[in-house]
């Protein structure tokens, strides 16, 4: 892994979360791999299409997201990001606060990093 790879992934993670809070779903779609697997902390699984449909329809509305990164590991053309996702959001009309550990996976195809998978897990307090 190079420092450049880690810096690029860190910037992409910032763009990804900013796009959700700003409801900039075109940017989110550009960052995502077409085979995105987006798992939610309740175990529900979305594809890129189903997740974007839920965001665009207002099912998911992100009001605030803090996403500290603990580690970024790059092996070949795969990057694994371990961190947290702490958020205020509305999901299905219900206001919620999330406190999750998270794992995000990025893959590099033709020199471009794409968001491939996400897995949050509720933090134990």
Short mmCIF file of C-alpha atoms in Angstrom, two decimals:
data_model
loop_
_atom_site.label_atom_id
_atom_site.label_comp_id
_atom_site.label_asym_id
_atom_site.label_seq_id
_atom_site.Cartn_x
_atom_site.Cartn_y
_atom_site.Cartn_z
CA UNK A 1 0.00 0.00 0.00
CA UNK A 2 1.20 3.48 -0.76
CA UNK A 3 0.40 6.60 1.19
CA UNK A 4 -1.29 7.82 -2.00
CA UNK A 5 -3.69 4.83 -2.01
CA UNK A 6 -4.68 5.46 1.61
CA UNK A 7 -5.18 9.18 0.97
CA UNK A 8 -7.31 8.47 -2.09
CA UNK A 9 -9.49 5.99 -0.21
CA UNK A 10 -9.87 8.39 2.73
CA UNK A 11 -11.00 11.13 0.33
CA UNK A 12 -13.42 8.76 -1.41
CA UNK A 13 -14.94 7.76 1.95
CA UNK A 14 -15.46 11.46 2.72
CA UNK A 15 -17.10 11.98 -0.68
CA UNK A 16 -19.34 8.93 -0.19
CA UNK A 17 -20.70 10.04 3.18
CA UNK A 18 -20.98 13.69 2.11
CA UNK A 19 -23.01 12.60 -0.91
CA UNK A 20 -25.49 10.81 1.36
CA UNK A 21 -25.92 13.74 3.75
CA UNK A 22 -26.20 16.19 0.84
CA UNK A 23 -28.59 13.89 -1.05
CA UNK A 24 -26.21 13.97 -4.01
CA UNK A 25 -27.15 10.54 -5.26
CA UNK A 26 -25.51 11.02 -8.66
CA UNK A 27 -22.13 11.40 -6.93
CA UNK A 28 -22.83 8.36 -4.74
CA UNK A 29 -23.69 6.33 -7.86
CA UNK A 30 -20.49 7.46 -9.59
CA UNK A 31 -18.43 6.31 -6.60
CA UNK A 32 -20.15 2.93 -6.37
CA UNK A 33 -19.39 -0.28 -8.23
CA UNK A 34 -22.38 -1.59 -10.18
CA UNK A 35 -22.26 -4.78 -8.05
CA UNK A 36 -22.44 -2.90 -4.72
CA UNK A 37 -23.60 -4.96 -1.72
CA UNK A 38 -24.81 -2.56 0.98
CA UNK A 39 -25.65 -4.37 4.20
CA UNK A 40 -27.41 -2.43 6.95
CA UNK A 41 -26.89 -2.86 10.70
CA UNK A 42 -30.28 -4.59 10.94
CA UNK A 43 -29.13 -7.24 8.44
CA UNK A 44 -31.07 -5.91 5.44
CA UNK A 45 -29.15 -6.06 2.15
CA UNK A 46 -29.39 -3.60 -0.73
CA UNK A 47 -27.93 -3.50 -4.21
CA UNK A 48 -26.81 -0.21 -5.67
CA UNK A 49 -30.17 0.19 -7.39
CA UNK A 50 -32.34 -0.69 -4.39
CA UNK A 51 -30.27 1.48 -2.03
CA UNK A 52 -30.41 4.50 -4.34
CA UNK A 53 -34.15 3.98 -4.83
CA UNK A 54 -34.66 4.06 -1.05
CA UNK A 55 -32.51 7.17 -0.68
CA UNK A 56 -34.19 9.01 -3.56
CA UNK A 57 -37.67 8.16 -2.27
CA UNK A 58 -36.85 9.52 1.18
CA UNK A 59 -36.90 6.16 2.93
CA UNK A 60 -33.34 6.92 4.10
CA UNK A 61 -32.59 10.55 4.92
CA UNK A 62 -29.19 11.14 6.48
CA UNK A 63 -29.04 14.25 8.67
CA UNK A 64 -25.49 13.81 10.01
CA UNK A 65 -22.76 11.19 9.60
CA UNK A 66 -19.47 11.00 11.47
CA UNK A 67 -17.18 8.32 10.08
CA UNK A 68 -13.82 8.08 11.81
CA UNK A 69 -11.44 5.70 10.04
CA UNK A 70 -9.30 3.36 12.12
CA UNK A 71 -7.38 1.57 9.38
CA UNK A 72 -7.13 1.40 5.61
CA UNK A 73 -5.54 -1.75 4.21
CA UNK A 74 -4.81 -1.97 0.50
CA UNK A 75 -3.87 -5.33 -1.02
CA UNK A 76 -3.51 -5.24 -4.77
CA UNK A 77 -6.64 -3.64 -6.16
CA UNK A 78 -8.73 -4.06 -3.02
CA UNK A 79 -8.99 -1.60 -0.14
CA UNK A 80 -10.58 -2.46 3.21
CA UNK A 81 -11.61 0.40 5.47
CA UNK A 82 -12.28 -0.30 9.15
CA UNK A 83 -13.88 2.46 11.16
CA UNK A 84 -17.17 3.73 12.49
CA UNK A 85 -20.39 5.18 11.17
CA UNK A 86 -22.21 7.34 13.70
CA UNK A 87 -25.27 8.98 12.23
CA UNK A 88 -28.57 10.72 12.73
CA UNK A 89 -31.03 9.64 10.09
CA UNK A 90 -34.64 8.99 9.29
CA UNK A 91 -35.35 5.45 8.08
CA UNK A 92 -38.84 4.54 7.03
CA UNK A 93 -40.20 7.67 8.68
CA UNK A 94 -38.54 6.93 12.04
CA UNK A 95 -35.77 9.19 13.36
CA UNK A 96 -32.78 7.08 14.51
CA UNK A 97 -29.27 7.41 15.82
CA UNK A 98 -26.68 4.89 14.68
CA UNK A 99 -23.47 3.95 16.47
CA UNK A 100 -21.78 1.33 14.28
CA UNK A 101 -18.40 -0.22 13.65
CA UNK A 102 -18.02 -0.55 9.91
CA UNK A 103 -16.18 -2.30 7.14
CA UNK A 104 -16.12 -0.78 3.66
CA UNK A 105 -14.55 -2.42 0.61
CA UNK A 106 -13.28 -0.57 -2.45
CA UNK A 107 -11.98 -2.18 -5.63
CA UNK A 108 -9.79 -0.63 -8.31
CA UNK A 109 -10.87 -1.37 -11.86
CA UNK A 110 -9.09 0.23 -14.81
CA UNK A 111 -7.29 2.50 -12.34
CA UNK A 112 -10.49 3.85 -10.77
CA UNK A 113 -11.54 3.06 -7.18
CA UNK A 114 -15.18 1.98 -6.78
CA UNK A 115 -17.17 1.36 -3.59
CA UNK A 116 -17.99 -2.37 -3.63
CA UNK A 117 -19.36 -3.42 -0.23
CA UNK A 118 -20.39 -2.11 3.16
CA UNK A 119 -21.04 -3.88 6.47
CA UNK A 120 -21.90 -1.97 9.66
CA UNK A 121 -22.27 -3.67 13.03
CA UNK A 122 -23.90 -2.08 16.07
CA UNK A 123 -21.27 -1.06 18.62
CA UNK A 124 -21.57 -2.60 22.06
CA UNK A 125 -21.55 0.02 24.81
#
